mmCIF file of C-alpha atoms in Angstrom:
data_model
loop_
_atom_site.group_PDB
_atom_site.id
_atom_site.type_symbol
_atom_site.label_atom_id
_atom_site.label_comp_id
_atom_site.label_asym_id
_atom_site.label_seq_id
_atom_site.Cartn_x
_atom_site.Cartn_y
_atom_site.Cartn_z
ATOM 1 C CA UNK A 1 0.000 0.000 0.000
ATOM 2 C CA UNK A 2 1.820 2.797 -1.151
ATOM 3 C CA UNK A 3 5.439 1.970 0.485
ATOM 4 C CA UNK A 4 3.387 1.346 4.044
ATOM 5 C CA UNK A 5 4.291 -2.305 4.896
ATOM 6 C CA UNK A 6 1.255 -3.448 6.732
ATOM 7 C CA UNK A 7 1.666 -6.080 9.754
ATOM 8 C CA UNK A 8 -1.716 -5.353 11.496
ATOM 9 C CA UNK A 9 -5.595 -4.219 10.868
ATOM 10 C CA UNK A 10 -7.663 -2.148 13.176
ATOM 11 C CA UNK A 11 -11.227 -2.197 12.637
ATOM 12 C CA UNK A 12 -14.047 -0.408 13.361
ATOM 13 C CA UNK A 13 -16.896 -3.032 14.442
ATOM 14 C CA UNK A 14 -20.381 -0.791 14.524
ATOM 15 C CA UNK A 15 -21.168 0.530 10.330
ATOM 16 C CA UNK A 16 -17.643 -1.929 9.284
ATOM 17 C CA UNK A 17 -18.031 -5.029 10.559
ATOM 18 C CA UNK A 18 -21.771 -5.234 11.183
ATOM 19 C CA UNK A 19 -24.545 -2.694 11.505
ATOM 20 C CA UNK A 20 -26.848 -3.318 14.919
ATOM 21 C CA UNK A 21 -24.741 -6.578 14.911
ATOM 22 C CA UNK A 22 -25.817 -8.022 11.439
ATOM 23 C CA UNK A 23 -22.775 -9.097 9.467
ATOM 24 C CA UNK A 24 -22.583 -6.691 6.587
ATOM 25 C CA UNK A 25 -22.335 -8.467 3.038
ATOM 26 C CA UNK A 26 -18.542 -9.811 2.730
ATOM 27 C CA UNK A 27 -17.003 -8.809 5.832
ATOM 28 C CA UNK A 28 -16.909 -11.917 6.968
ATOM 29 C CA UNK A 29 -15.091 -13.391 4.253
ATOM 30 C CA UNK A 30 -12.678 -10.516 4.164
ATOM 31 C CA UNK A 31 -12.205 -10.798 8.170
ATOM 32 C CA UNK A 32 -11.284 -14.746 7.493
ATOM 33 C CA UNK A 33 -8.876 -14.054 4.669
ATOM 34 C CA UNK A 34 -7.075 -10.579 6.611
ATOM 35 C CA UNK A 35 -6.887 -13.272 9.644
ATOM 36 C CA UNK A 36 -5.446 -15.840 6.759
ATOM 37 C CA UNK A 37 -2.821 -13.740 5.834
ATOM 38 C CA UNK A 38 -1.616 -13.350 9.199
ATOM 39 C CA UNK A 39 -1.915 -9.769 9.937
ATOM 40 C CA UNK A 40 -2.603 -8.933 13.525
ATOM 41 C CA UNK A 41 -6.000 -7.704 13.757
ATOM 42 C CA UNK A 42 -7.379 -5.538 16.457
ATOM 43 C CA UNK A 43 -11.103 -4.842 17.095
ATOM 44 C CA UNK A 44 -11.291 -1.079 18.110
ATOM 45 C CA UNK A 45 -14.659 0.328 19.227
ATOM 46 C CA UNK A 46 -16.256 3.376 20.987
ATOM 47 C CA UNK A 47 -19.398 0.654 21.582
ATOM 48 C CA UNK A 48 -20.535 1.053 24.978
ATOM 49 C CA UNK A 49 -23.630 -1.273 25.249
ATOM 50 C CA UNK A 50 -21.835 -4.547 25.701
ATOM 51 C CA UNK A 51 -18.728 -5.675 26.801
ATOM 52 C CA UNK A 52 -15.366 -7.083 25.366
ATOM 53 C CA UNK A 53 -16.783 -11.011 25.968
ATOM 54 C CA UNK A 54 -20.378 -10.229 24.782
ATOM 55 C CA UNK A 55 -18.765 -8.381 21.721
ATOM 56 C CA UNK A 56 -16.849 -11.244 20.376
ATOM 57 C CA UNK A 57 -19.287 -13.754 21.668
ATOM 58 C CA UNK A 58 -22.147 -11.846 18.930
ATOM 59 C CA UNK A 59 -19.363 -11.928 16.295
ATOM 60 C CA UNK A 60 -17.996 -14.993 16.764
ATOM 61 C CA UNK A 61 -21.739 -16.555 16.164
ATOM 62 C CA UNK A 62 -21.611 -14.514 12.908
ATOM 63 C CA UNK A 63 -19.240 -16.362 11.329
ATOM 64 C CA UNK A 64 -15.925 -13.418 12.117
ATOM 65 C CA UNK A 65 -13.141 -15.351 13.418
ATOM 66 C CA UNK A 66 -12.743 -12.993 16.908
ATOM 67 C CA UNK A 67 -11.897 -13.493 20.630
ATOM 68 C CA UNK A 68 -12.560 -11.233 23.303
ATOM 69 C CA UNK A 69 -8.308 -10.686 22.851
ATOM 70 C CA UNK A 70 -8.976 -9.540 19.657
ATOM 71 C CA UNK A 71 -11.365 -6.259 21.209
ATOM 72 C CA UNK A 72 -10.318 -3.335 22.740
ATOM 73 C CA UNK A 73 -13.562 -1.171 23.885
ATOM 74 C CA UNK A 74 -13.853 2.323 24.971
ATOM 75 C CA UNK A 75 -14.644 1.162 28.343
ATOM 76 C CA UNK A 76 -11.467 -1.326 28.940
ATOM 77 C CA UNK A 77 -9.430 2.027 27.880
ATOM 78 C CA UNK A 78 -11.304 4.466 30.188
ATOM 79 C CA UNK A 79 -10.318 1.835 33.382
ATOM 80 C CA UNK A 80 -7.083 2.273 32.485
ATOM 81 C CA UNK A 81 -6.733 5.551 31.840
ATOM 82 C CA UNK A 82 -8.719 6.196 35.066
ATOM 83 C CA UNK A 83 -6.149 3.850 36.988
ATOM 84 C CA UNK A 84 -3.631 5.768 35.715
ATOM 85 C CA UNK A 85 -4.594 9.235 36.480
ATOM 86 C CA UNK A 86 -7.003 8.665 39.446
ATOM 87 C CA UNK A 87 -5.955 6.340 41.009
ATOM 88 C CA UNK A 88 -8.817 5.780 44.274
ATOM 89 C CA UNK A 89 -11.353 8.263 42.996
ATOM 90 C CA UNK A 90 -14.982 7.367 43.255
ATOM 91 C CA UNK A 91 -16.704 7.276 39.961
ATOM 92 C CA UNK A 92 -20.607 7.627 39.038
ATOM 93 C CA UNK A 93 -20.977 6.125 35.152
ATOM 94 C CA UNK A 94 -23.621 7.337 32.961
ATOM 95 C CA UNK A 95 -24.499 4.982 30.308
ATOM 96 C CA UNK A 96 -26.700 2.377 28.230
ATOM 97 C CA UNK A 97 -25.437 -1.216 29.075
ATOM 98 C CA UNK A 98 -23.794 -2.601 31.553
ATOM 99 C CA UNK A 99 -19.780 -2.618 30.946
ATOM 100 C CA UNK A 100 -18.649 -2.701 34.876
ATOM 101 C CA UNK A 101 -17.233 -6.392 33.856
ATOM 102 C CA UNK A 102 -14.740 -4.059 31.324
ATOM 103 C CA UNK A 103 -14.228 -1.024 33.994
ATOM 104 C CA UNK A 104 -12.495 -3.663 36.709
ATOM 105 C CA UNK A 105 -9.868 -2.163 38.689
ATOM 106 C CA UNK A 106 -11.788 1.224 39.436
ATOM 107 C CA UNK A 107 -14.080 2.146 42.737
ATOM 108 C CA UNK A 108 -17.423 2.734 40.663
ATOM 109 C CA UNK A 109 -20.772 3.897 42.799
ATOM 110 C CA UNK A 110 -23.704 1.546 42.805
ATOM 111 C CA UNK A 111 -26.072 2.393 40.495
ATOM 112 C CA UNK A 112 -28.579 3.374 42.894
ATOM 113 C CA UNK A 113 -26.351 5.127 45.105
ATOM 114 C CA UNK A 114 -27.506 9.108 43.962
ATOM 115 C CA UNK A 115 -26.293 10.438 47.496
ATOM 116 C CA UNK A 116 -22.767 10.065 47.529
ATOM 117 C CA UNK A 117 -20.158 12.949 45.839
ATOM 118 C CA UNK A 118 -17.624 11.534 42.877
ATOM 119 C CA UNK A 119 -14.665 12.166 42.136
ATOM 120 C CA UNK A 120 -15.227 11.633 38.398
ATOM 121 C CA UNK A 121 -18.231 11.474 35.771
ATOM 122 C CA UNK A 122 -17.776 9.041 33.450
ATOM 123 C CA UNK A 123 -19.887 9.456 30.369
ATOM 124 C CA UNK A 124 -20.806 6.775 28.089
ATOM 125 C CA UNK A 125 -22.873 5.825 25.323
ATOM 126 C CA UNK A 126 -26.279 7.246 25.476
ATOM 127 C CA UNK A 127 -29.583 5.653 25.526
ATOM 128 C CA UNK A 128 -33.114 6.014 27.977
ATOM 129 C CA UNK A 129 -30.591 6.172 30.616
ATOM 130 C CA UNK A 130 -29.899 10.111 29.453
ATOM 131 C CA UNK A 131 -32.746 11.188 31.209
ATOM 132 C CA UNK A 132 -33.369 15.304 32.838
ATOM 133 C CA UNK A 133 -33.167 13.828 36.719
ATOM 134 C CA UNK A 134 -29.508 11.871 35.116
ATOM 135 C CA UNK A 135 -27.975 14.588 33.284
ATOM 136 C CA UNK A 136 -28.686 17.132 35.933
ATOM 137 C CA UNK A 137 -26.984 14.884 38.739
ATOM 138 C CA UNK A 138 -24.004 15.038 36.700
ATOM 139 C CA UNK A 139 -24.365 18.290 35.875
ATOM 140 C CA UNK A 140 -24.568 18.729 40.045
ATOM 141 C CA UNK A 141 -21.615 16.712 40.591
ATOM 142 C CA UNK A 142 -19.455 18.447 38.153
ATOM 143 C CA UNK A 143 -20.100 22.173 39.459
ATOM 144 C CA UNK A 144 -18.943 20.508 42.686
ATOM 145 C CA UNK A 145 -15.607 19.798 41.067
ATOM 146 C CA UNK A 146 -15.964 16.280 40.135
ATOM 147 C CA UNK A 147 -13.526 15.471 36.640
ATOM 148 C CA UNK A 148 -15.666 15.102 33.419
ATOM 149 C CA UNK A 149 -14.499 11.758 31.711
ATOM 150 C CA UNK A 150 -16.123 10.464 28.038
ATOM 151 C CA UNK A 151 -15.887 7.172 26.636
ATOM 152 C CA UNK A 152 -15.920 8.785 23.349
ATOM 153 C CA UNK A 153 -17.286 11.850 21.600
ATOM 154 C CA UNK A 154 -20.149 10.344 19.116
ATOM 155 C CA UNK A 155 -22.978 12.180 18.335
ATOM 156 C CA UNK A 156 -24.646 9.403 16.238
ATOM 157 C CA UNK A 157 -24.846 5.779 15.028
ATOM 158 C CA UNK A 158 -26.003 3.496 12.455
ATOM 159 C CA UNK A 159 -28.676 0.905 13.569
ATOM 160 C CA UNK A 160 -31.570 -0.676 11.261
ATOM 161 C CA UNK A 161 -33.648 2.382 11.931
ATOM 162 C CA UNK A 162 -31.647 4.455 10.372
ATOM 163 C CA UNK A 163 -29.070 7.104 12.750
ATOM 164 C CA UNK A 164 -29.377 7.325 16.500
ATOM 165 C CA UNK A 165 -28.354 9.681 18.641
ATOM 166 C CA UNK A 166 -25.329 9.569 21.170
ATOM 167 C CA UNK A 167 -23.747 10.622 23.817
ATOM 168 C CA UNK A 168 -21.580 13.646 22.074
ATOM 169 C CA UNK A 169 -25.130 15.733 21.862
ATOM 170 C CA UNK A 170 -25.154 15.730 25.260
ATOM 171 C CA UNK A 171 -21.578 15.813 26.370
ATOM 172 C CA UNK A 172 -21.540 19.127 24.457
ATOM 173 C CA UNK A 173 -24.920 20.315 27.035
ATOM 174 C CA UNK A 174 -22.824 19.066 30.267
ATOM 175 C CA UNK A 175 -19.382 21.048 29.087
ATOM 176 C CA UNK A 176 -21.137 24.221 28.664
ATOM 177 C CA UNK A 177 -23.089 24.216 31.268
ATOM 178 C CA UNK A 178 -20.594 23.115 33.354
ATOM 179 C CA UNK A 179 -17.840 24.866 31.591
ATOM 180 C CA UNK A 180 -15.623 22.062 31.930
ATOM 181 C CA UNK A 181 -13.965 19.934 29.335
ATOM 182 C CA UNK A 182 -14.207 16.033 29.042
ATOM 183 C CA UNK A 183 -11.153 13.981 28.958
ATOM 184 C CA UNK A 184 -12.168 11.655 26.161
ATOM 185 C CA UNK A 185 -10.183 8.402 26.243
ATOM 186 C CA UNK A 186 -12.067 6.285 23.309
ATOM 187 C CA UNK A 187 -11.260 7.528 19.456
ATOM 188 C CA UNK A 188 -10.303 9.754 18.576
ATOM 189 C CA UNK A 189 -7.918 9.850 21.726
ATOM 190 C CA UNK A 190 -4.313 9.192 20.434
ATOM 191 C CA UNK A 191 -4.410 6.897 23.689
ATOM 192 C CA UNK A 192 -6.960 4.610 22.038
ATOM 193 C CA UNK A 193 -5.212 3.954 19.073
ATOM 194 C CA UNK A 194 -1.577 3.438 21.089
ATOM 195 C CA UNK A 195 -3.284 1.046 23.257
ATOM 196 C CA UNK A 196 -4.216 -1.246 20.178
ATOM 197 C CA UNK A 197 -0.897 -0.638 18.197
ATOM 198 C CA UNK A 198 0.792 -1.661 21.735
ATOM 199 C CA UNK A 199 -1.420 -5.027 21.771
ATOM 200 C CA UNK A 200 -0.298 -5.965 18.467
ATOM 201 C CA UNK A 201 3.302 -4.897 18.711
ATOM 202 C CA UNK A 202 3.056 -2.383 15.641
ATOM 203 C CA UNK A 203 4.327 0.770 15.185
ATOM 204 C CA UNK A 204 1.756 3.191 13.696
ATOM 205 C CA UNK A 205 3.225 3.266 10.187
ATOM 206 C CA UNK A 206 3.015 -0.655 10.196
ATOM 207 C CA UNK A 207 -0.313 -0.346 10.738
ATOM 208 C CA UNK A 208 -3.733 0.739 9.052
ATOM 209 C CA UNK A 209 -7.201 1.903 10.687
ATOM 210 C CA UNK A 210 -10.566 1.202 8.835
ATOM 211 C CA UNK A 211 -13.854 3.185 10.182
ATOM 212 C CA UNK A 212 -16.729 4.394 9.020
ATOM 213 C CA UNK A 213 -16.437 7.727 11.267
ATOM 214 C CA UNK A 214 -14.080 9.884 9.107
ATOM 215 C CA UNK A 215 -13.359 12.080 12.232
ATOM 216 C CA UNK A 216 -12.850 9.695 14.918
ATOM 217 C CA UNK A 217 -11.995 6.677 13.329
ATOM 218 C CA UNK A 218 -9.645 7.950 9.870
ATOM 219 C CA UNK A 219 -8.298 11.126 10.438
ATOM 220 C CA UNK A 220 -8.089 10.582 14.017
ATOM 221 C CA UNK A 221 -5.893 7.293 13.093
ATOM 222 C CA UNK A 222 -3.760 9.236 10.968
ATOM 223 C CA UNK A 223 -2.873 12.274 13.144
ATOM 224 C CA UNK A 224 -1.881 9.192 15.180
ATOM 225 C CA UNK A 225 0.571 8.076 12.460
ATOM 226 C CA UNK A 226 -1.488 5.215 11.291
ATOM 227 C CA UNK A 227 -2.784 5.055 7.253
ATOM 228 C CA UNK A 228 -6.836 5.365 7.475
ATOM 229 C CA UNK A 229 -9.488 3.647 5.524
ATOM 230 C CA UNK A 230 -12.889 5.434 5.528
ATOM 231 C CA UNK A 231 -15.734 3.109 4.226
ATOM 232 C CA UNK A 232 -18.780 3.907 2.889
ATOM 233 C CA UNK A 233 -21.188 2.036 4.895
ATOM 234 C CA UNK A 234 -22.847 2.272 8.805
ATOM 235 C CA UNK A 235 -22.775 6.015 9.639
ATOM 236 C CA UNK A 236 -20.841 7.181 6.313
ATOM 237 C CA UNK A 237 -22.570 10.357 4.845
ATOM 238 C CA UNK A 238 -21.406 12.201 1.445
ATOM 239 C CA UNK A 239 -22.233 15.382 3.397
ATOM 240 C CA UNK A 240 -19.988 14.521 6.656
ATOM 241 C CA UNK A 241 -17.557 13.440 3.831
ATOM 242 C CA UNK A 242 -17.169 16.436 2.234
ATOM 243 C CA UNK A 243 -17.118 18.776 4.914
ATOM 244 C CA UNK A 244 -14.299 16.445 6.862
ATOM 245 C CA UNK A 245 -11.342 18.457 8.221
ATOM 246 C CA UNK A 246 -9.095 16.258 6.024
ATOM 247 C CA UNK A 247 -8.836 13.519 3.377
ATOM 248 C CA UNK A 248 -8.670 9.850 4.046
ATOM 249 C CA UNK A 249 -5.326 8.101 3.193
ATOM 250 C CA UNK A 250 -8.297 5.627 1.316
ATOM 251 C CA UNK A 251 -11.618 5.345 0.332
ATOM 252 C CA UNK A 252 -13.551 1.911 -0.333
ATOM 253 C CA UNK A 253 -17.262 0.944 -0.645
ATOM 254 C CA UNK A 254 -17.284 -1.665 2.324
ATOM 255 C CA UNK A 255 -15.111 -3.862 4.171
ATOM 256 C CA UNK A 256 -15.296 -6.575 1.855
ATOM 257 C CA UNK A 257 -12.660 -4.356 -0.146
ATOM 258 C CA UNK A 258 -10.158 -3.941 2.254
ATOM 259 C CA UNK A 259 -8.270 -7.533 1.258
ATOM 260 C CA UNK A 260 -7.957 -6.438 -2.088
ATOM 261 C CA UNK A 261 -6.946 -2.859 -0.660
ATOM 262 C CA UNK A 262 -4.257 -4.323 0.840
ATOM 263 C CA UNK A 263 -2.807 -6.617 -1.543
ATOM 264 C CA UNK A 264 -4.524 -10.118 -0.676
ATOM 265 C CA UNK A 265 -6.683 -10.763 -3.162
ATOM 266 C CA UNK A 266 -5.870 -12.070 -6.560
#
């Protein structure tokens, strides 16, 4: 590909892999045959419904030859980071799923526990949980001093029913109101993308990124050093496209191009 010699595959699993978890046509096939080649694939998502197990469990069922070693979720990345940096602090989570199995190593609140102070606000992906009485208790807790922390900044996705709203429409309410800024640690964090090239063992030139988010998943990958792949499928838009703050090192209609993108295919 253009003088980049390519050892490893990151991939975008919500609008790339599948769209609300239904295999999209030939990315299975072109999973199998990346995997064939033996590339080192890594399964990078700001999905933060399920966790790494359930994840791989769904795809694996599909037919996509994954382990829960081959994901790396938002969530996983946020413990870490939070480990890291805050070491002790007390965190309330705001989100749609339950991911506490992929947040291990943190002090998280209960769920129901609305009385105690944290130390951090950890924002999510959004859903019926994003309700006035939620967002205002973390507005509350932030004008108290507590650290703003995002999973990611997406402000929609792909499903069956067409684009859904996320969590960045209202992360944007919470840091204005609050006037605070998040600490995102999900793409388009540079963190995110040197925790998967780390997995793999890659440096970011050895590496490419495929996504249908041009912002967080291509460009983001490339500021990062790593050659980006926008498809055009899940929550691609001509539009969003066009009015990008850069161009993609690569466009292709789907996934099931990306083999032949990269030299496999005959």
């Amino acid at each position: 590909m253009e003088s980049v010699s390519v050892r490893a595959v990151l991939i975008d699993i919500d609008g790339v892999l599948t769209v609300s978890w239904q295999p999209l046509p030939g990315a299975v096939e072109a999973l199998r045959e990346i995997r064939a080649s033996g590339l080192g694939v890594a399964l990078v998502t700001n999905t933060t419904s399920r966790t790494r197990s359930s994840i791989a469990s769904t795809l694996a069922d599909a037919g996509f030859p994954v382990t829960a070693d081959d994901v790396l979720t938002a969530p996983a990345v946020t413990a870490a980071y939070l480990a890291e940096r805050c070491p002790g602090a007390r965190c309330a989570v705001l989100n749609s799923g339950d991911v506490r199995e992929d947040l291990g190593g943190i002090d998280l609140l209960a769920e129901d526990d609305t009385d105690t102070v944290p130390d951090v606000v950890i924002v999510g992906g959004a859903g019926p949980e994003f309700d006035y009485a939620a967002l205002n208790r973390a507005f509350g807790h932030l004008q108290r001093g507590a650290r703003l922390v995002a999973m990611h900044r997406n402000l929609y996705w792909r499903t069956e029913d067409g684009l859904q709203l996320d969590a960045g429409a209202f992360l944007a309410g919470l840091e204005k109101a609050a006037r605070t800024e998040a600490e995102v640690t999900g793409k388009p964090s540079p963190a995110f993308f040197g925790a998967a090239l780390a997995r793999l063992g890659v440096g970011a030139d050895e590496a490419v990124m495929v996504g249908d988010d041009i912002e967080s998943d291509v460009l983001a990958a490339q500021r990062a050093g790593v050659t980006g792949v926008l498809v055009k499928t899940g929550k691609y838009l001509p539009e969003t496209h066009r009015a990008a703050s850069g161009t993609p090192d690569h466009v292709i209609e789907s996934f099931a191009d990306l083999p032949a993108l990269l030299g496999l295919s005959q």
